[in-house]
């Protein structure tokens, strides 16, 4: 434990991200200052949204840089504490990124209770799960018997959105990029239907899957799926804009969907962007609720794991290509 | 008074609307059935939104037809009543459209009090004014000291939106298509600034006019103005989608703005379409408020008149080309 393994951003990709845009380096072990804790990374959550952070100033993550550790939410264990109120072996959620160890000020970590698999804290109990929870319930505002569509439905956020919507009594339709994923959404997670956006007849398939139109759309993708959904939205429908994964892996995003703003007016649609961080003061309550659902089996929090920091770039590139079902996690230590 | 002068839709325009898309005809005078009133049209309000009704099924107005009277809100006088509770000489707001007389069931008209100029009932006290009122206050939700931008700001809706926003303590910037209009917005109506969207350097001019960014955008146009505004919106900004005048006078609407949905996410912007009809139960209260503002001079309700039904097509074509300042009204009788 005398060195720290880290994955740095080597290049800012102009087009598709490649594993060679990262480099694995060994660095000196960080040492915590007064008021800080040294945290060992147990698992890292990888979300498509992080791709936006490599794109330039349009992202909420600020201007991208090379030579720094790739960002990411982590579940970590305190290995040394110089902060009051935090002790060795405490579990903490923090933003160590793609590295084995990091020192953080006490206020930059959140202590969480021990659970069977702490990796859930970067999945269903982490940013991804909280994004699903607040985006669907606060922005989408689904009501029982309404039709909810979620895109990237097999993803870390999407697979939870659909299950929460089912708990609220909605008809749930997921869009994803493979028939195999779609079948799992229905058979394992209780979705009412799935539609493969790569199908030539996607619009017709979406219509068939949503015979009563669409009341709530949880949009993880933007692009063509958003465009197709807009034409099937019901009057007074709500679109929760969560992410734009169709536009992340490029430096030349496409134009916006036809129908904006015309269809918004005619159908009185509300389209609202959100970031989960705006709900930070309510994380603890939401985590408790989600944990309850996981424990009772009401929600299946799927994990799709890669092992070791050396695999982190491949895990991310594969995620952007749609390789995951559930939350992509990099297990670093146990 | 033995015949009724009417303006019929002759052609559904494929591209720009022309006066020859209408025809003036003389028809038999309608006679009211039991429970109906015969109404003489005093003035007709002409709004750009009516152009959408000629475009096809995408409009809230339903599928377009030829051979029917062009639609429009009117302020009319009851000349014969066969309905309980309505009397000869009552003033009523109704949807007679472009014709001198129309018979309506009692429930299809709204009796209104006499005021100095009843034509206000198809302007600031009619659909246009109510659209400004509810769209700004309920959808835009401006707070004091915020920056409000309104497009088509010299139009029937826009010139009122800006003035209501000023009453709420906002900085108000209007976009319009001529420097002359823009100057009047500032000098006569109290706007803080105006920007001509036809300027080559529109985006820079918009930025200069909104040094603190934009909190609320009342969008009457869609298209390029919406695209430019999106990039200047502040975090948690609201866009009230009222109309899409940039896309009305064509049968091939352009694609949506870049930045949807990406910027909506990053800036947590809410973009919401509305139709004034959804607020019908509150019209009376809103009309009272608006009338109070007009009487005290807090709001200047500008009228831009054409005289006589024969001029109605020209009035509409000119409106779509941006010829009006304030509410375009066709005076038919006094």
XYZ file of C-alpha atoms in Angstrom:
668
model
C 0.000 0.000 0.000
C 2.865 2.418 -0.587
C 1.553 3.533 -3.984
C -1.812 4.566 -5.336
C -3.124 3.207 -8.630
C -4.914 5.861 -10.644
C -6.504 6.183 -14.096
C -5.882 9.553 -15.709
C -7.570 11.240 -18.663
C -4.886 11.287 -21.380
C -6.878 12.702 -24.314
C -10.169 14.513 -24.699
C -11.891 12.479 -27.402
C -13.153 14.362 -30.451
C -15.377 11.515 -31.557
C -15.860 8.139 -29.942
C -14.134 7.538 -26.655
C -11.387 4.892 -26.720
C -9.577 3.031 -23.951
C -6.396 4.736 -25.138
C -7.860 8.055 -24.018
C -6.897 6.915 -20.510
C -3.697 5.818 -18.854
C -3.058 3.785 -15.717
C -0.377 5.258 -13.452
C 1.171 4.504 -10.070
C 1.436 7.529 -7.798
C 2.474 8.137 -4.216
C -0.096 7.174 -1.603
C -2.004 10.322 -0.542
C -1.879 11.203 3.112
C -4.810 12.852 4.851
C -4.374 16.326 6.299
C -6.039 17.486 9.492
C -9.794 17.135 9.089
C -9.421 14.632 6.281
C -9.893 10.906 5.840
C -7.950 8.510 3.653
C -10.420 6.371 1.742
C -9.870 3.075 -0.021
C -12.085 2.614 -3.048
C -14.250 -0.498 -2.914
C -16.312 0.096 -6.052
C -16.836 2.812 -8.627
C -20.109 3.571 -10.378
C -19.776 4.326 -14.072
C -22.522 6.341 -15.735
C -22.891 7.594 -19.284
C -23.293 11.128 -17.996
C -19.569 11.248 -17.238
C -18.954 11.267 -20.975
C -20.415 14.791 -21.081
C -17.652 15.899 -18.756
C -15.144 15.234 -21.518
C -17.033 17.360 -24.032
C -16.378 20.934 -23.088
C -17.955 23.759 -21.241
C -21.549 22.834 -22.066
C -21.531 20.214 -19.339
C -22.505 20.705 -15.713
C -19.163 19.120 -14.851
C -17.277 22.204 -16.020
C -14.490 22.448 -18.547
C -12.714 19.172 -19.259
C -9.046 18.624 -18.517
C -6.392 16.067 -19.259
C -3.885 14.711 -16.783
C -6.400 14.408 -13.973
C -8.050 11.381 -12.421
C -11.236 10.383 -14.202
C -14.222 11.379 -12.083
C -16.709 8.956 -10.639
C -18.766 8.251 -7.552
C -17.249 5.659 -5.244
C -18.116 3.619 -2.201
C -15.021 3.610 -0.044
C -13.775 2.456 3.313
C -11.989 4.820 5.668
C -8.502 3.436 6.252
C -7.179 6.391 8.225
C -9.105 9.182 9.875
C -7.872 12.586 10.953
C -11.413 13.937 11.111
C -13.735 14.060 14.099
C -16.805 11.882 13.693
C -15.285 9.551 11.129
C -13.505 6.346 12.097
C -11.380 3.684 10.491
C -13.548 1.123 8.675
C -16.480 3.504 8.234
C -18.177 3.147 4.865
C -18.422 6.416 2.962
C -19.821 7.545 -0.372
C -17.446 9.967 -2.044
C -16.124 11.107 -5.377
C -12.695 9.524 -5.450
C -12.950 8.760 -9.150
C -10.903 6.092 -10.843
C -8.231 5.540 -8.218
C -7.540 3.096 -5.429
C -7.138 5.658 -2.635
C -8.044 9.281 -2.075
C -7.910 11.733 0.804
C -11.057 13.799 1.324
C -12.134 16.508 3.746
C -14.745 15.096 6.117
C -17.480 17.233 4.598
C -16.836 15.768 1.149
C -17.817 12.250 2.208
C -21.126 10.827 3.382
C -21.025 8.039 5.940
C -23.492 5.271 5.145
C -24.593 2.174 7.060
C -23.079 -1.210 6.271
C -25.234 -3.348 3.965
C -24.794 -6.762 2.358
C -23.231 -5.374 -0.810
C -21.828 -1.850 -0.347
C -21.525 -1.531 -4.146
C -25.252 -0.690 -4.183
C -24.154 2.686 -2.850
C -22.810 3.570 -6.289
C -25.814 1.968 -7.990
C -29.368 1.935 -6.775
C -28.414 3.813 -3.600
C -25.984 6.132 -5.353
C -26.221 8.859 -7.946
C -27.826 6.570 -10.503
C -30.546 5.323 -8.218
C -31.224 8.741 -6.748
C -31.412 10.141 -10.269
C -34.084 7.593 -11.124
C -35.937 8.285 -7.903
C -36.049 12.083 -7.984
C -36.289 12.434 -11.747
C -39.249 10.129 -12.035
C -41.132 11.111 -8.896
C -40.417 14.845 -8.755
C -40.071 15.800 -12.401
C -42.083 13.126 -14.186
C -44.793 13.002 -11.512
C -46.388 9.749 -12.680
C -49.909 8.864 -11.582
C -51.332 5.372 -11.285
C -52.506 3.894 -14.603
C -50.520 6.382 -16.668
C -48.080 5.180 -19.315
C -44.419 5.831 -18.532
C -41.716 5.402 -21.162
C -38.056 5.349 -20.208
C -35.173 5.345 -22.670
C -31.875 3.557 -22.130
C -34.174 1.420 -20.029
C -31.630 -1.309 -19.420
C -29.144 1.218 -18.083
C -28.201 2.034 -14.530
C -30.834 4.729 -14.214
C -33.420 3.375 -16.626
C -33.853 -0.075 -15.162
C -34.673 1.530 -11.806
C -36.985 4.186 -13.284
C -39.120 1.477 -14.830
C -39.354 -0.502 -11.628
C -40.238 2.538 -9.515
C -42.923 3.465 -12.056
C -44.353 -0.044 -11.762
C -44.488 0.397 -7.982
C -46.552 3.526 -8.616
C -49.079 1.582 -10.663
C -48.060 2.732 -14.124
C -47.848 0.921 -17.424
C -44.113 0.911 -18.181
C -42.409 0.681 -21.546
C -38.636 0.716 -21.938
C -36.603 1.500 -25.007
C -33.181 -0.040 -25.452
C -30.764 -1.115 -28.146
C -31.062 -4.885 -28.210
C -33.844 -7.442 -28.175
C -32.018 -9.431 -25.526
C -31.981 -6.486 -23.138
C -35.603 -5.770 -23.907
C -36.609 -9.325 -23.104
C -34.861 -9.123 -19.738
C -36.644 -5.875 -18.880
C -39.965 -7.643 -19.279
C -39.104 -11.054 -17.845
C -36.839 -10.059 -14.951
C -37.863 -6.531 -14.054
C -41.597 -6.478 -14.722
C -41.712 -3.921 -17.538
C -44.958 -4.196 -19.519
C -43.172 -3.926 -22.858
C -39.892 -2.983 -24.454
C -39.034 -1.500 -27.825
C -35.708 -1.739 -29.638
C -34.841 1.709 -30.978
C -32.620 0.153 -33.612
C -35.617 -1.498 -35.249
C -36.398 -0.018 -38.641
C -39.983 0.348 -37.571
C -39.259 1.836 -34.164
C -41.998 4.462 -34.345
C -44.673 1.900 -35.160
C -43.399 -0.438 -32.454
C -43.459 2.375 -29.908
C -47.009 3.226 -30.874
C -48.065 -0.401 -30.531
C -46.427 -0.622 -27.109
C -48.226 2.521 -25.922
C -51.828 2.116 -27.082
C -53.007 4.882 -24.735
C -50.225 7.304 -25.646
C -47.448 8.400 -23.307
C -47.983 10.466 -20.171
C -44.492 10.535 -18.737
C -41.219 10.155 -20.603
C -38.004 9.754 -18.661
C -35.433 10.757 -21.252
C -31.924 9.426 -20.928
C -31.053 9.705 -24.583
C -32.439 12.701 -26.432
C -32.071 12.323 -30.184
C -34.322 10.119 -32.278
C -36.027 8.395 -29.354
C -37.071 11.740 -27.914
C -38.290 12.805 -31.332
C -40.419 9.690 -31.703
C -41.810 9.872 -28.176
C -42.822 13.517 -28.590
C -45.286 12.541 -31.292
C -46.940 9.999 -28.995
C -47.144 12.174 -25.884
C -50.560 12.797 -24.395
C -51.964 16.181 -23.509
C -50.393 17.526 -20.306
C -47.589 14.967 -20.552
C -44.300 15.436 -18.690
C -40.809 14.797 -19.985
C -38.066 14.462 -17.386
C -34.831 15.336 -19.191
C -32.150 13.356 -17.428
C -29.426 12.837 -19.987
C -28.522 12.881 -23.609
C -26.593 9.678 -24.085
C -27.264 9.713 -27.835
C -25.203 12.898 -28.001
C -22.414 12.226 -25.523
C -19.988 10.229 -27.585
C -19.355 12.950 -30.141
C -18.147 16.527 -30.155
C -20.765 17.605 -32.695
C -24.198 17.113 -31.128
C -27.144 16.858 -33.496
C -29.958 19.401 -33.761
C -32.956 19.247 -31.490
C -36.098 17.241 -32.117
C -38.739 18.470 -34.512
C -41.826 19.159 -32.520
C -40.015 21.451 -30.090
C -41.630 23.771 -29.344
C -44.681 23.214 -31.589
C -45.870 19.982 -30.036
C -45.146 21.288 -26.563
C -47.670 24.047 -27.186
C -50.379 21.956 -28.801
C -50.197 19.230 -26.180
C -49.253 21.444 -23.220
C -46.239 19.297 -22.540
C -43.804 20.118 -19.774
C -40.205 19.278 -20.519
C -37.876 19.760 -17.598
C -34.211 19.126 -17.100
C -32.864 18.164 -13.706
C -29.685 17.165 -11.942
C -29.821 14.863 -8.992
C -27.522 17.149 -6.982
C -30.398 19.596 -6.588
C -32.047 17.075 -4.279
C -28.994 16.473 -2.083
C -30.800 17.513 1.084
C -33.209 14.603 0.578
C -30.712 11.883 -0.324
C -30.849 10.141 3.056
C -34.608 9.679 2.943
C -34.562 8.520 -0.649
C -31.764 6.043 0.086
C -33.803 4.570 2.920
C -36.802 4.159 0.660
C -34.753 2.560 -2.094
C -32.977 0.269 0.355
C -36.348 -0.853 1.654
C -37.481 -1.685 -1.870
C -34.268 -3.622 -2.527
C -34.525 -5.576 0.709
C -38.122 -6.616 0.061
C -37.347 -7.518 -3.527
C -39.762 -4.867 -4.838
C -36.842 -3.584 -6.882
C -34.071 -5.599 -8.473
C -30.938 -3.505 -8.561
C -28.899 -5.080 -11.328
C -25.121 -4.777 -11.292
C -22.947 -5.309 -14.306
C -19.373 -5.595 -13.061
C -15.845 -5.158 -14.329
C -13.028 -6.015 -11.946
C -9.985 -3.832 -11.285
C -9.008 -0.271 -12.171
C -7.160 -1.462 -15.278
C -10.549 -2.436 -16.698
C -12.183 0.919 -15.989
C -11.618 2.454 -19.457
C -12.964 -0.665 -21.172
C -15.932 -0.688 -18.812
C -16.765 2.896 -19.778
C -16.252 2.483 -23.519
C -18.426 -0.619 -23.463
C -21.090 1.229 -21.471
C -21.243 4.005 -24.063
C -21.728 1.328 -26.719
C -24.672 0.013 -24.744
C -22.985 -3.069 -23.352
C -24.439 -2.961 -19.856
C -27.621 -4.125 -18.218
C -28.114 -2.407 -14.889
C -25.460 -0.390 -13.132
C -21.938 -0.676 -14.461
C -19.634 -1.068 -11.523
C -15.884 -1.399 -11.271
C -14.994 -3.519 -8.259
C -11.679 -2.348 -6.886
C -11.399 -3.902 -3.433
C -13.531 -5.826 -1.010
C -79.045 43.826 -43.413
C -80.628 41.085 -45.495
C -77.318 39.433 -46.327
C -74.278 38.429 -44.316
C -70.774 39.274 -45.492
C -68.348 36.434 -44.840
C -64.706 35.627 -45.610
C -64.152 31.966 -46.514
C -60.974 29.924 -46.687
C -60.527 29.170 -50.381
C -57.152 27.406 -50.367
C -54.966 25.823 -47.746
C -51.607 27.456 -48.373
C -48.618 25.179 -48.937
C -46.124 27.936 -48.356
C -46.765 31.571 -47.567
C -50.346 32.605 -47.007
C -51.748 34.982 -49.660
C -54.853 37.163 -49.729
C -56.061 35.026 -52.629
C -56.336 32.082 -50.235
C -59.549 33.757 -49.065
C -62.736 34.901 -50.761
C -65.367 37.395 -49.710
C -68.929 36.163 -50.208
C -72.440 37.403 -49.503
C -74.664 34.820 -47.814
C -78.157 34.796 -46.363
C -78.497 36.409 -42.971
C -78.411 33.672 -40.296
C -81.423 33.450 -38.017
C -81.109 32.393 -34.410
C -82.845 29.197 -33.291
C -84.421 28.766 -29.888
C -81.760 29.346 -27.254
C -79.521 31.258 -29.660
C -78.535 34.858 -30.189
C -77.817 36.649 -33.440
C -74.589 38.604 -33.019
C -73.245 41.467 -35.077
C -69.479 41.542 -35.264
C -67.952 44.777 -34.018
C -64.281 43.794 -34.188
C -62.199 40.699 -34.872
C -58.884 39.901 -33.230
C -56.290 38.467 -35.588
C -53.486 36.404 -34.107
C -50.622 34.571 -35.753
C -51.704 31.362 -34.047
C -54.624 31.098 -36.468
C -52.105 30.359 -39.208
C -51.442 27.006 -37.528
C -55.072 26.116 -38.065
C -54.435 26.090 -41.807
C -51.494 23.698 -41.480
C -52.957 20.300 -40.784
C -53.660 17.974 -37.963
C -50.678 19.003 -35.844
C -52.584 22.066 -34.652
C -54.847 22.295 -31.646
C -57.444 23.787 -33.991
C -58.004 20.420 -35.646
C -57.818 19.492 -39.306
C -58.063 22.438 -41.685
C -60.876 22.811 -44.175
C -61.697 24.983 -47.134
C -65.052 26.573 -47.831
C -65.648 27.566 -44.229
C -65.537 30.952 -42.533
C -62.078 31.849 -41.289
C -61.959 31.493 -37.509
C -61.300 34.320 -35.113
C -62.361 35.719 -31.782
C -64.861 38.569 -32.033
C -66.490 41.169 -29.867
C -70.083 41.338 -30.982
C -73.367 42.970 -30.129
C -76.524 40.953 -29.707
C -79.009 42.150 -32.314
C -81.653 39.512 -31.652
C -81.988 37.218 -28.678
C -83.935 33.997 -28.417
C -81.968 32.960 -25.335
C -82.890 33.554 -21.712
C -80.467 35.854 -19.923
C -79.184 37.565 -23.040
C -80.731 40.727 -24.405
C -80.540 42.881 -27.482
C -77.531 45.251 -27.321
C -75.606 43.052 -24.880
C -71.889 42.928 -25.644
C -70.574 39.389 -26.035
C -67.213 37.795 -26.756
C -67.644 34.928 -29.193
C -65.962 33.105 -32.033
C -67.887 34.386 -35.027
C -64.799 34.497 -37.190
C -64.489 36.627 -40.262
C -68.144 37.451 -40.870
C -70.517 40.310 -40.155
C -73.155 38.259 -38.333
C -73.378 34.878 -36.670
C -75.940 32.983 -34.629
C -74.573 31.303 -31.500
C -76.067 29.169 -28.728
C -76.125 31.172 -25.512
C -73.440 29.014 -23.930
C -71.025 29.793 -26.776
C -70.912 33.486 -25.958
C -69.630 35.357 -22.917
C -71.432 38.534 -21.944
C -69.034 41.303 -20.981
C -69.538 44.764 -19.492
C -69.526 47.826 -21.726
C -66.206 49.680 -21.797
C -64.908 52.684 -23.706
C -63.557 50.638 -26.589
C -65.108 47.169 -26.796
C -62.366 46.134 -29.270
C -60.125 45.598 -26.227
C -62.151 42.442 -25.686
C -60.388 40.851 -28.668
C -57.053 42.335 -27.634
C -55.810 42.866 -24.123
C -59.034 41.527 -22.623
C -59.392 38.722 -25.175
C -57.486 35.619 -26.079
C -54.285 37.547 -26.765
C -54.244 39.378 -23.476
C -55.279 36.343 -21.473
C -52.549 34.359 -23.213
C -50.000 36.929 -22.096
C -51.401 36.964 -18.574
C -51.615 33.231 -17.887
C -48.581 32.247 -19.909
C -46.313 34.694 -18.176
C -47.652 34.449 -14.640
C -48.541 30.750 -14.464
C -46.016 29.132 -16.774
C -43.132 31.609 -16.753
C -43.517 32.432 -13.044
C -41.318 35.545 -13.070
C -39.915 36.890 -9.831
C -38.938 40.469 -9.139
C -35.502 41.422 -10.504
C -35.352 38.458 -12.863
C -34.717 38.982 -16.559
C -37.658 38.187 -18.825
C -37.259 37.918 -22.589
C -40.263 37.839 -24.874
C -40.134 37.161 -28.606
C -42.453 38.742 -31.142
C -42.465 41.398 -28.470
C -44.269 43.976 -30.548
C -47.100 41.547 -31.236
C -50.517 41.304 -29.689
C -49.367 38.926 -26.974
C -45.759 40.031 -26.661
C -46.317 43.723 -26.033
C -48.560 42.799 -23.089
C -46.216 40.123 -21.730
C -43.434 42.664 -21.480
C -45.599 45.200 -19.698
C -46.971 42.666 -17.205
C -43.413 41.524 -16.491
C -42.431 45.134 -15.810
C -45.332 45.390 -13.331
C -43.819 42.362 -11.580
C -40.485 44.122 -11.185
C -38.538 42.300 -13.879
C -35.933 43.476 -16.349
C -37.685 43.049 -19.710
C -36.099 42.524 -23.106
C -38.150 42.105 -26.261
C -37.083 40.626 -29.573
C -38.735 41.787 -32.759
C -38.054 42.162 -36.454
C -37.463 45.867 -36.912
C -35.525 48.605 -35.181
C -38.549 50.883 -35.355
C -40.695 48.414 -33.423
C -37.916 47.869 -30.940
C -37.576 51.576 -30.298
C -41.305 51.851 -29.588
C -41.153 48.959 -27.125
C -38.624 50.893 -25.094
C -39.955 54.420 -25.476
C -43.708 53.792 -25.303
C -44.092 50.561 -23.366
C -41.261 50.693 -20.858
C -39.227 47.698 -22.024
C -35.652 47.868 -20.753
C -34.180 46.867 -24.107
C -35.072 45.406 -27.458
C -33.126 43.276 -29.905
C -33.772 42.910 -33.623
C -33.572 39.219 -34.496
C -32.772 40.085 -38.101
C -29.476 41.648 -37.026
C -26.506 39.662 -38.224
C -25.134 39.807 -34.722
C -28.359 38.888 -32.975
C -26.750 36.522 -30.488
C -24.217 39.087 -29.352
C -26.902 41.759 -29.124
C -29.099 39.454 -27.047
C -26.208 38.758 -24.716
C -25.502 42.467 -24.328
C -29.159 43.157 -23.569
C -29.237 40.427 -20.909
C -26.060 40.915 -18.872
C -27.409 38.722 -16.055
C -28.650 35.968 -18.350
C -32.295 35.073 -18.911
C -34.581 33.652 -16.233
C -37.872 33.541 -18.075
C -38.419 33.315 -21.808
C -41.900 33.785 -23.208
C -41.565 32.140 -26.600
C -43.911 33.205 -29.359
C -41.619 32.211 -32.194
C -39.589 29.056 -31.700
C -36.861 28.715 -34.323
C -33.642 30.699 -34.222
C -34.691 33.054 -31.441
C -35.470 30.116 -29.164
C -32.140 28.562 -30.092
C -30.247 31.727 -29.208
C -32.142 32.295 -25.964
C -31.510 28.735 -24.789
C -27.799 29.417 -24.669
C -28.329 32.456 -22.446
C -30.816 30.882 -20.040
C -29.907 30.840 -16.380
C -30.028 27.804 -14.144
C -33.607 26.935 -13.190
C -34.938 29.140 -15.981
C -38.463 28.743 -17.332
C -39.567 28.838 -20.941
C -43.265 29.395 -21.565
C -43.955 27.952 -25.019
C -46.815 29.992 -26.386
C -46.477 29.815 -30.133
C -44.229 29.048 -33.020
C -44.775 31.954 -35.381
C -41.458 31.294 -37.119
C -42.891 27.975 -38.272
C -46.506 28.862 -39.051
C -46.239 30.280 -42.531
C -44.868 27.101 -44.100
C -45.939 23.495 -44.448
C -42.447 22.203 -43.749
C -41.467 23.229 -40.222
C -37.779 23.280 -39.381
C -36.053 20.975 -36.920
C -35.914 21.795 -33.233
C -33.290 23.890 -31.509
C -29.891 22.491 -30.676
C -29.592 22.433 -26.942
C -32.807 20.457 -26.484
C -32.569 18.464 -24.372
C -28.882 18.866 -23.445
C -29.061 22.422 -22.144
C -32.338 21.692 -20.385
C -30.504 19.110 -18.315
C -27.381 21.095 -17.567
C -29.314 24.209 -16.591
C -32.388 22.472 -15.146
C -34.589 24.444 -17.463
C -38.324 23.915 -17.534
C -39.918 24.302 -20.954
C -43.668 24.151 -20.907
C -46.303 24.553 -23.575
C -49.693 25.986 -22.731
C -52.947 27.014 -24.327
C -54.974 29.821 -22.845
C -58.159 27.738 -23.018
C -56.886 25.643 -20.126
C -57.426 28.669 -17.901
C -60.992 29.396 -19.049
C -62.407 29.088 -15.566
C -60.268 32.052 -14.502
C -60.873 34.352 -17.449
C -63.247 36.673 -15.605
C -60.774 37.410 -12.830
C -57.919 37.898 -15.247
C -60.014 40.240 -17.414
C -60.812 42.346 -14.362
C -57.161 42.593 -13.455
C -56.138 43.493 -16.995
C -58.944 46.058 -17.298
C -57.754 47.650 -14.062
C -54.240 47.936 -15.458
C -55.547 49.456 -18.692
C -57.722 51.987 -16.888
C -54.885 53.182 -14.661
C -52.494 53.364 -17.589
C -50.226 50.720 -16.040
C -50.553 48.871 -19.317
C -50.852 50.334 -22.783
C -52.931 48.017 -24.922
C -51.903 48.908 -28.435
C -54.290 48.319 -31.326
C -53.250 48.124 -34.941
C -56.385 48.341 -37.013
C -57.650 47.413 -40.454
C -61.169 48.466 -41.363
C -63.787 46.207 -42.937
C -64.038 42.489 -43.633
C -62.668 42.945 -47.144
C -59.373 43.915 -45.536
C -59.206 40.878 -43.256
C -57.011 38.700 -45.532
C -54.563 41.557 -46.055
C -54.536 42.225 -42.323
C -53.606 38.609 -41.632
C -50.975 38.299 -44.358
C -49.382 41.524 -43.174
C -49.454 40.268 -39.569
C -47.590 37.098 -40.532
C -44.985 39.278 -42.218
C -44.560 41.162 -38.950
C -46.420 44.317 -39.973
C -48.226 44.943 -36.707
C -47.419 46.627 -33.447
C -49.864 45.571 -30.756
C -53.076 43.693 -31.414
C -54.188 43.465 -34.997
C -57.876 44.203 -35.097
C -60.355 44.285 -37.934
C -63.058 46.817 -37.167
C -66.283 45.672 -38.743
C -68.988 47.802 -37.153
C -69.377 50.306 -34.375
